[in-house]
């Protein structure tokens, strides 16, 4: 499952990043929380009780992915991370987001 692999990579990379950089502790906490939530919700969706439950988990993961991008943007804006680091993490978020959007669309179409 590529989506799960990417989500795991995002959470792992975010944790590694947080251990390396100097930034406000709340920002680092929020980045850890949102990126790990993307991973956790995608894992949960794989064992959803129903298509509706799976869709709900994917939609939560989508929101958390957007939040993760926001924290990364803030770290870049405050020069806690450089442009290359920001873009590589943002691109991974974008890949995950596109896959989640496609998965949500498919689940909604199959529910009709």
mmCIF file of N, CA and C in Angstrom:
data_model
loop_
_atom_site.group_PDB
_atom_site.id
_atom_site.type_symbol
_atom_site.label_atom_id
_atom_site.label_comp_id
_atom_site.label_asym_id
_atom_site.label_seq_id
_atom_site.Cartn_x
_atom_site.Cartn_y
_atom_site.Cartn_z
ATOM 1 N N UNK A 1 0.843 -1.188 0.000
ATOM 2 C CA UNK A 1 0.000 0.000 0.000
ATOM 3 C C UNK A 1 0.884 1.247 0.000
ATOM 4 N N UNK A 2 0.997 1.885 -1.155
ATOM 5 C CA UNK A 2 1.854 3.074 -1.305
ATOM 6 C C UNK A 2 1.442 4.198 -0.369
ATOM 7 N N UNK A 3 0.158 4.401 -0.207
ATOM 8 C CA UNK A 3 -0.332 5.475 0.652
ATOM 9 C C UNK A 3 0.179 5.302 2.082
ATOM 10 N N UNK A 4 0.089 4.105 2.595
ATOM 11 C CA UNK A 4 0.563 3.826 3.948
ATOM 12 C C UNK A 4 2.077 4.003 4.048
ATOM 13 N N UNK A 5 2.792 3.572 3.040
ATOM 14 C CA UNK A 5 4.257 3.727 3.028
ATOM 15 C C UNK A 5 4.630 5.210 3.046
ATOM 16 N N UNK A 6 3.958 6.005 2.225
ATOM 17 C CA UNK A 6 4.232 7.453 2.199
ATOM 18 C C UNK A 6 3.888 8.102 3.543
ATOM 19 N N UNK A 7 2.771 7.692 4.128
ATOM 20 C CA UNK A 7 2.353 8.264 5.416
ATOM 21 C C UNK A 7 3.356 7.916 6.513
ATOM 22 N N UNK A 8 3.839 6.685 6.486
ATOM 23 C CA UNK A 8 4.850 6.275 7.460
ATOM 24 C C UNK A 8 6.135 7.077 7.266
ATOM 25 N N UNK A 9 6.495 7.289 6.007
ATOM 26 C CA UNK A 9 7.687 8.093 5.699
ATOM 27 C C UNK A 9 7.516 9.522 6.206
ATOM 28 N N UNK A 10 6.322 10.093 6.013
ATOM 29 C CA UNK A 10 6.058 11.455 6.474
ATOM 30 C C UNK A 10 6.210 11.560 7.986
ATOM 31 N N UNK A 11 5.602 10.644 8.707
ATOM 32 C CA UNK A 11 5.675 10.672 10.175
ATOM 33 C C UNK A 11 7.108 10.476 10.660
ATOM 34 N N UNK A 12 7.818 9.559 10.030
ATOM 35 C CA UNK A 12 9.207 9.287 10.406
ATOM 36 C C UNK A 12 10.094 10.485 10.094
ATOM 37 N N UNK A 13 9.935 11.040 8.902
ATOM 38 C CA UNK A 13 10.734 12.203 8.501
ATOM 39 C C UNK A 13 10.447 13.402 9.400
ATOM 40 N N UNK A 14 9.192 13.607 9.745
ATOM 41 C CA UNK A 14 8.820 14.729 10.609
ATOM 42 C C UNK A 14 9.452 14.562 11.987
ATOM 43 N N UNK A 15 9.431 13.353 12.507
ATOM 44 C CA UNK A 15 10.045 13.093 13.812
ATOM 45 C C UNK A 15 11.546 13.358 13.764
ATOM 46 N N UNK A 16 12.204 12.877 12.734
ATOM 47 C CA UNK A 16 13.639 13.116 12.574
ATOM 48 C C UNK A 16 13.942 14.602 12.463
ATOM 49 N N UNK A 17 13.117 15.300 11.688
ATOM 50 C CA UNK A 17 13.282 16.741 11.524
ATOM 51 C C UNK A 17 13.152 17.458 12.867
ATOM 52 N N UNK A 18 12.137 17.087 13.630
ATOM 53 C CA UNK A 18 11.896 17.723 14.926
ATOM 54 C C UNK A 18 13.061 17.508 15.893
ATOM 55 N N UNK A 19 13.719 16.379 15.769
ATOM 56 C CA UNK A 19 14.861 16.092 16.643
ATOM 57 C C UNK A 19 16.100 16.901 16.259
ATOM 58 N N UNK A 20 16.153 17.353 15.008
ATOM 59 C CA UNK A 20 17.346 18.037 14.501
ATOM 60 C C UNK A 20 17.290 19.558 14.583
ATOM 61 N N UNK A 21 16.093 20.128 14.476
ATOM 62 C CA UNK A 21 16.010 21.586 14.327
ATOM 63 C C UNK A 21 15.688 22.299 15.634
ATOM 64 N N UNK A 22 15.981 23.579 15.620
ATOM 65 C CA UNK A 22 15.645 24.434 16.762
ATOM 66 C C UNK A 22 14.429 25.263 16.352
ATOM 67 N N UNK A 23 13.355 25.053 17.066
ATOM 68 C CA UNK A 23 12.103 25.772 16.787
ATOM 69 C C UNK A 23 11.280 25.738 18.067
ATOM 70 N N UNK A 24 10.243 26.588 18.159
ATOM 71 C CA UNK A 24 9.390 26.570 19.357
ATOM 72 C C UNK A 24 8.821 25.169 19.612
ATOM 73 N N UNK A 25 8.834 24.771 20.875
ATOM 74 C CA UNK A 25 8.408 23.414 21.223
ATOM 75 C C UNK A 25 6.970 23.131 20.793
ATOM 76 N N UNK A 26 6.084 24.129 20.849
ATOM 77 C CA UNK A 26 4.700 23.905 20.429
ATOM 78 C C UNK A 26 4.620 23.596 18.937
ATOM 79 N N UNK A 27 5.407 24.293 18.140
ATOM 80 C CA UNK A 27 5.407 24.036 16.695
ATOM 81 C C UNK A 27 5.868 22.618 16.407
ATOM 82 N N UNK A 28 6.940 22.202 17.087
ATOM 83 C CA UNK A 28 7.453 20.844 16.892
ATOM 84 C C UNK A 28 6.439 19.808 17.363
ATOM 85 N N UNK A 29 5.790 20.080 18.483
ATOM 86 C CA UNK A 29 4.752 19.181 18.998
ATOM 87 C C UNK A 29 3.626 19.041 17.979
ATOM 88 N N UNK A 30 3.166 20.163 17.436
ATOM 89 C CA UNK A 30 2.054 20.143 16.481
ATOM 90 C C UNK A 30 2.437 19.412 15.187
ATOM 91 N N UNK A 31 3.668 19.613 14.731
ATOM 92 C CA UNK A 31 4.129 18.912 13.526
ATOM 93 C C UNK A 31 4.174 17.406 13.774
ATOM 94 N N UNK A 32 4.697 17.019 14.915
ATOM 95 C CA UNK A 32 4.732 15.587 15.263
ATOM 96 C C UNK A 32 3.311 15.020 15.317
ATOM 97 N N UNK A 33 2.425 15.766 15.953
ATOM 98 C CA UNK A 33 1.049 15.312 16.163
ATOM 99 C C UNK A 33 0.300 15.157 14.835
ATOM 100 N N UNK A 34 0.380 16.180 13.991
ATOM 101 C CA UNK A 34 -0.383 16.119 12.735
ATOM 102 C C UNK A 34 0.188 15.082 11.774
ATOM 103 N N UNK A 35 1.512 15.001 11.669
ATOM 104 C CA UNK A 35 2.103 14.032 10.731
ATOM 105 C C UNK A 35 1.862 12.592 11.200
ATOM 106 N N UNK A 36 1.940 12.364 12.503
ATOM 107 C CA UNK A 36 1.681 11.002 12.994
ATOM 108 C C UNK A 36 0.196 10.654 12.886
ATOM 109 N N UNK A 37 -0.667 11.662 12.945
ATOM 110 C CA UNK A 37 -2.099 11.425 12.787
ATOM 111 C C UNK A 37 -2.440 11.009 11.355
ATOM 112 N N UNK A 38 -1.728 11.566 10.376
ATOM 113 C CA UNK A 38 -1.922 11.136 8.983
ATOM 114 C C UNK A 38 -1.675 9.624 8.906
ATOM 115 N N UNK A 39 -0.554 9.218 9.439
ATOM 116 C CA UNK A 39 -0.162 7.797 9.425
ATOM 117 C C UNK A 39 -1.168 6.931 10.188
ATOM 118 N N UNK A 40 -1.510 7.363 11.392
ATOM 119 C CA UNK A 40 -2.417 6.571 12.234
ATOM 120 C C UNK A 40 -3.796 6.411 11.585
ATOM 121 N N UNK A 41 -4.321 7.478 11.013
ATOM 122 C CA UNK A 41 -5.659 7.398 10.408
ATOM 123 C C UNK A 41 -5.670 6.547 9.147
ATOM 124 N N UNK A 42 -4.600 6.589 8.376
ATOM 125 C CA UNK A 42 -4.534 5.734 7.187
ATOM 126 C C UNK A 42 -4.430 4.265 7.612
ATOM 127 N N UNK A 43 -3.653 3.990 8.645
ATOM 128 C CA UNK A 43 -3.575 2.610 9.168
ATOM 129 C C UNK A 43 -4.952 2.141 9.638
ATOM 130 N N UNK A 44 -5.629 3.010 10.389
ATOM 131 C CA UNK A 44 -6.969 2.653 10.882
ATOM 132 C C UNK A 44 -7.939 2.419 9.736
ATOM 133 N N UNK A 45 -7.842 3.240 8.695
ATOM 134 C CA UNK A 45 -8.758 3.110 7.551
ATOM 135 C C UNK A 45 -8.629 1.742 6.891
ATOM 136 N N UNK A 46 -7.435 1.185 6.922
ATOM 137 C CA UNK A 46 -7.224 -0.131 6.316
ATOM 138 C C UNK A 46 -8.018 -1.227 7.017
ATOM 139 N N UNK A 47 -8.457 -0.943 8.238
ATOM 140 C CA UNK A 47 -9.271 -1.901 8.991
ATOM 141 C C UNK A 47 -10.605 -1.268 9.392
ATOM 142 N N UNK A 48 -11.102 -0.401 8.542
ATOM 143 C CA UNK A 48 -12.362 0.271 8.812
ATOM 144 C C UNK A 48 -13.508 -0.708 8.978
ATOM 145 N N UNK A 49 -14.451 -0.333 9.837
ATOM 146 C CA UNK A 49 -15.611 -1.195 10.081
ATOM 147 C C UNK A 49 -16.588 -1.174 8.918
ATOM 148 N N UNK A 50 -16.486 -0.126 8.115
ATOM 149 C CA UNK A 50 -17.368 0.023 6.957
ATOM 150 C C UNK A 50 -16.699 0.988 5.986
ATOM 151 N N UNK A 51 -17.293 1.115 4.796
ATOM 152 C CA UNK A 51 -16.772 2.091 3.821
ATOM 153 C C UNK A 51 -16.883 3.509 4.382
ATOM 154 N N UNK A 52 -17.962 3.779 5.123
ATOM 155 C CA UNK A 52 -18.150 5.103 5.719
ATOM 156 C C UNK A 52 -17.062 5.382 6.761
ATOM 157 N N UNK A 53 -16.711 4.376 7.540
ATOM 158 C CA UNK A 53 -15.650 4.517 8.540
ATOM 159 C C UNK A 53 -14.309 4.757 7.852
ATOM 160 N N UNK A 54 -14.066 4.010 6.804
ATOM 161 C CA UNK A 54 -12.831 4.167 6.032
ATOM 162 C C UNK A 54 -12.750 5.574 5.443
ATOM 163 N N UNK A 55 -13.849 6.049 4.876
ATOM 164 C CA UNK A 55 -13.912 7.388 4.304
ATOM 165 C C UNK A 55 -13.640 8.442 5.374
ATOM 166 N N UNK A 56 -14.239 8.275 6.523
ATOM 167 C CA UNK A 56 -14.045 9.218 7.626
ATOM 168 C C UNK A 56 -12.572 9.303 8.027
ATOM 169 N N UNK A 57 -11.913 8.155 8.144
ATOM 170 C CA UNK A 57 -10.486 8.121 8.514
ATOM 171 C C UNK A 57 -9.629 8.792 7.444
ATOM 172 N N UNK A 58 -9.945 8.533 6.181
ATOM 173 C CA UNK A 58 -9.199 9.171 5.092
ATOM 174 C C UNK A 58 -9.407 10.685 5.099
ATOM 175 N N UNK A 59 -10.631 11.130 5.378
ATOM 176 C CA UNK A 59 -10.900 12.569 5.417
ATOM 177 C C UNK A 59 -10.173 13.243 6.578
ATOM 178 N N UNK A 60 -10.083 12.559 7.719
ATOM 179 C CA UNK A 60 -9.318 13.085 8.854
ATOM 180 C C UNK A 60 -7.839 13.159 8.471
ATOM 181 N N UNK A 61 -7.328 12.105 7.846
ATOM 182 C CA UNK A 61 -5.929 12.091 7.405
ATOM 183 C C UNK A 61 -5.653 13.238 6.433
ATOM 184 N N UNK A 62 -6.611 13.524 5.575
ATOM 185 C CA UNK A 62 -6.478 14.624 4.616
ATOM 186 C C UNK A 62 -6.344 15.966 5.340
ATOM 187 N N UNK A 63 -7.180 16.189 6.342
ATOM 188 C CA UNK A 63 -7.097 17.430 7.125
ATOM 189 C C UNK A 63 -5.767 17.518 7.871
ATOM 190 N N UNK A 64 -5.344 16.409 8.441
ATOM 191 C CA UNK A 64 -4.077 16.387 9.182
ATOM 192 C C UNK A 64 -2.890 16.605 8.248
ATOM 193 N N UNK A 65 -2.994 16.126 7.033
ATOM 194 C CA UNK A 65 -1.945 16.323 6.036
ATOM 195 C C UNK A 65 -1.834 17.811 5.692
ATOM 196 N N UNK A 66 -2.972 18.458 5.544
ATOM 197 C CA UNK A 66 -2.984 19.900 5.288
ATOM 198 C C UNK A 66 -2.380 20.656 6.469
ATOM 199 N N UNK A 67 -2.715 20.238 7.678
ATOM 200 C CA UNK A 67 -2.151 20.867 8.867
ATOM 201 C C UNK A 67 -0.630 20.687 8.913
ATOM 202 N N UNK A 68 -0.174 19.495 8.570
ATOM 203 C CA UNK A 68 1.268 19.223 8.545
ATOM 204 C C UNK A 68 1.968 20.181 7.589
ATOM 205 N N UNK A 69 1.374 20.368 6.414
ATOM 206 C CA UNK A 69 1.943 21.322 5.448
ATOM 207 C C UNK A 69 2.006 22.730 6.037
ATOM 208 N N UNK A 70 0.999 23.087 6.791
ATOM 209 C CA UNK A 70 0.969 24.410 7.419
ATOM 210 C C UNK A 70 2.101 24.600 8.417
ATOM 211 N N UNK A 71 2.357 23.585 9.243
ATOM 212 C CA UNK A 71 3.456 23.670 10.215
ATOM 213 C C UNK A 71 4.799 23.711 9.509
ATOM 214 N N UNK A 72 4.939 22.958 8.430
ATOM 215 C CA UNK A 72 6.176 23.001 7.650
ATOM 216 C C UNK A 72 6.381 24.386 7.043
ATOM 217 N N UNK A 73 5.290 24.977 6.554
ATOM 218 C CA UNK A 73 5.355 26.332 5.986
ATOM 219 C C UNK A 73 5.812 27.325 7.057
ATOM 220 N N UNK A 74 5.265 27.185 8.243
ATOM 221 C CA UNK A 74 5.646 28.072 9.340
ATOM 222 C C UNK A 74 7.132 27.923 9.692
ATOM 223 N N UNK A 75 7.612 26.685 9.728
ATOM 224 C CA UNK A 75 9.034 26.442 10.009
ATOM 225 C C UNK A 75 9.920 27.049 8.928
ATOM 226 N N UNK A 76 9.462 26.958 7.681
ATOM 227 C CA UNK A 76 10.216 27.565 6.579
ATOM 228 C C UNK A 76 10.180 29.093 6.683
ATOM 229 N N UNK A 77 9.003 29.640 6.948
ATOM 230 C CA UNK A 77 8.854 31.095 7.045
ATOM 231 C C UNK A 77 9.734 31.693 8.145
ATOM 232 N N UNK A 78 9.939 30.927 9.209
ATOM 233 C CA UNK A 78 10.744 31.419 10.341
ATOM 234 C C UNK A 78 12.202 30.962 10.231
ATOM 235 N N UNK A 79 12.541 30.394 9.092
ATOM 236 C CA UNK A 79 13.910 29.968 8.779
ATOM 237 C C UNK A 79 14.437 28.865 9.702
ATOM 238 N N UNK A 80 13.527 28.093 10.282
ATOM 239 C CA UNK A 80 13.932 26.935 11.085
ATOM 240 C C UNK A 80 14.369 25.791 10.165
ATOM 241 N N UNK A 81 13.795 25.768 8.940
ATOM 242 C CA UNK A 81 14.218 24.788 7.927
ATOM 243 C C UNK A 81 14.501 25.532 6.628
ATOM 244 N N UNK A 82 15.379 24.947 5.811
ATOM 245 C CA UNK A 82 15.716 25.588 4.539
ATOM 246 C C UNK A 82 14.709 25.208 3.449
ATOM 247 N N UNK A 83 14.846 25.835 2.294
ATOM 248 C CA UNK A 83 13.883 25.633 1.211
ATOM 249 C C UNK A 83 13.884 24.196 0.694
ATOM 250 N N UNK A 84 15.047 23.589 0.591
ATOM 251 C CA UNK A 84 15.136 22.215 0.097
ATOM 252 C C UNK A 84 14.399 21.254 1.039
ATOM 253 N N UNK A 85 14.619 21.405 2.330
ATOM 254 C CA UNK A 85 13.941 20.562 3.324
ATOM 255 C C UNK A 85 12.433 20.785 3.259
ATOM 256 N N UNK A 86 12.040 22.050 3.210
ATOM 257 C CA UNK A 86 10.618 22.387 3.128
ATOM 258 C C UNK A 86 9.979 21.748 1.899
ATOM 259 N N UNK A 87 10.595 21.931 0.738
ATOM 260 C CA UNK A 87 10.003 21.429 -0.505
ATOM 261 C C UNK A 87 9.921 19.910 -0.533
ATOM 262 N N UNK A 88 10.938 19.228 -0.011
ATOM 263 C CA UNK A 88 10.884 17.756 -0.046
ATOM 264 C C UNK A 88 9.756 17.235 0.849
ATOM 265 N N UNK A 89 9.586 17.838 2.020
ATOM 266 C CA UNK A 89 8.498 17.426 2.918
ATOM 267 C C UNK A 89 7.131 17.833 2.349
ATOM 268 N N UNK A 90 7.056 19.033 1.799
ATOM 269 C CA UNK A 90 5.800 19.503 1.212
ATOM 270 C C UNK A 90 5.388 18.617 0.040
ATOM 271 N N UNK A 91 6.365 18.209 -0.773
ATOM 272 C CA UNK A 91 6.055 17.347 -1.913
ATOM 273 C C UNK A 91 5.505 15.998 -1.468
ATOM 274 N N UNK A 92 6.057 15.464 -0.382
ATOM 275 C CA UNK A 92 5.541 14.205 0.164
ATOM 276 C C UNK A 92 4.107 14.400 0.656
ATOM 277 N N UNK A 93 3.854 15.510 1.331
ATOM 278 C CA UNK A 93 2.475 15.824 1.756
ATOM 279 C C UNK A 93 1.549 15.909 0.549
ATOM 280 N N UNK A 94 2.010 16.548 -0.501
ATOM 281 C CA UNK A 94 1.203 16.687 -1.715
ATOM 282 C C UNK A 94 0.874 15.343 -2.339
ATOM 283 N N UNK A 95 1.843 14.464 -2.358
ATOM 284 C CA UNK A 95 1.634 13.113 -2.904
ATOM 285 C C UNK A 95 0.574 12.378 -2.077
ATOM 286 N N UNK A 96 0.708 12.462 -0.766
ATOM 287 C CA UNK A 96 -0.257 11.809 0.133
ATOM 288 C C UNK A 96 -1.638 12.425 -0.051
ATOM 289 N N UNK A 97 -1.691 13.744 -0.121
ATOM 290 C CA UNK A 97 -2.967 14.446 -0.270
ATOM 291 C C UNK A 97 -3.683 14.018 -1.550
ATOM 292 N N UNK A 98 -2.947 13.957 -2.640
ATOM 293 C CA UNK A 98 -3.571 13.557 -3.918
ATOM 294 C C UNK A 98 -4.107 12.125 -3.844
ATOM 295 N N UNK A 99 -3.365 11.236 -3.211
ATOM 296 C CA UNK A 99 -3.816 9.848 -3.077
ATOM 297 C C UNK A 99 -5.048 9.756 -2.175
ATOM 298 N N UNK A 100 -5.059 10.559 -1.110
ATOM 299 C CA UNK A 100 -6.220 10.560 -0.211
ATOM 300 C C UNK A 100 -7.457 11.113 -0.913
ATOM 301 N N UNK A 101 -7.286 12.181 -1.676
ATOM 302 C CA UNK A 101 -8.417 12.761 -2.415
ATOM 303 C C UNK A 101 -8.993 11.739 -3.388
ATOM 304 N N UNK A 102 -8.113 11.039 -4.098
ATOM 305 C CA UNK A 102 -8.570 10.013 -5.049
ATOM 306 C C UNK A 102 -9.280 8.871 -4.316
ATOM 307 N N UNK A 103 -8.735 8.468 -3.173
ATOM 308 C CA UNK A 103 -9.356 7.378 -2.397
ATOM 309 C C UNK A 103 -10.726 7.795 -1.881
ATOM 310 N N UNK A 104 -10.835 9.025 -1.389
ATOM 311 C CA UNK A 104 -12.126 9.525 -0.889
ATOM 312 C C UNK A 104 -13.147 9.587 -2.016
ATOM 313 N N UNK A 105 -12.712 10.056 -3.165
ATOM 314 C CA UNK A 105 -13.608 10.152 -4.322
ATOM 315 C C UNK A 105 -14.119 8.765 -4.716
ATOM 316 N N UNK A 106 -13.225 7.797 -4.766
ATOM 317 C CA UNK A 106 -13.610 6.417 -5.110
ATOM 318 C C UNK A 106 -14.602 5.848 -4.092
ATOM 319 N N UNK A 107 -14.304 6.037 -2.809
ATOM 320 C CA UNK A 107 -15.214 5.529 -1.770
ATOM 321 C C UNK A 107 -16.590 6.172 -1.880
ATOM 322 N N UNK A 108 -16.633 7.473 -2.161
ATOM 323 C CA UNK A 108 -17.931 8.165 -2.285
ATOM 324 C C UNK A 108 -18.691 7.665 -3.494
ATOM 325 N N UNK A 109 -17.994 7.446 -4.609
ATOM 326 C CA UNK A 109 -18.656 6.953 -5.836
ATOM 327 C C UNK A 109 -19.186 5.524 -5.632
ATOM 328 N N UNK A 110 -18.431 4.717 -4.921
ATOM 329 C CA UNK A 110 -18.845 3.323 -4.674
ATOM 330 C C UNK A 110 -19.992 3.238 -3.668
ATOM 331 N N UNK A 111 -20.196 4.291 -2.894
ATOM 332 C CA UNK A 111 -21.266 4.295 -1.896
ATOM 333 C C UNK A 111 -22.620 4.624 -2.519
ATOM 334 N N UNK A 112 -22.604 5.148 -3.747
ATOM 335 C CA UNK A 112 -23.866 5.550 -4.402
ATOM 336 C C UNK A 112 -24.669 4.357 -4.850
#
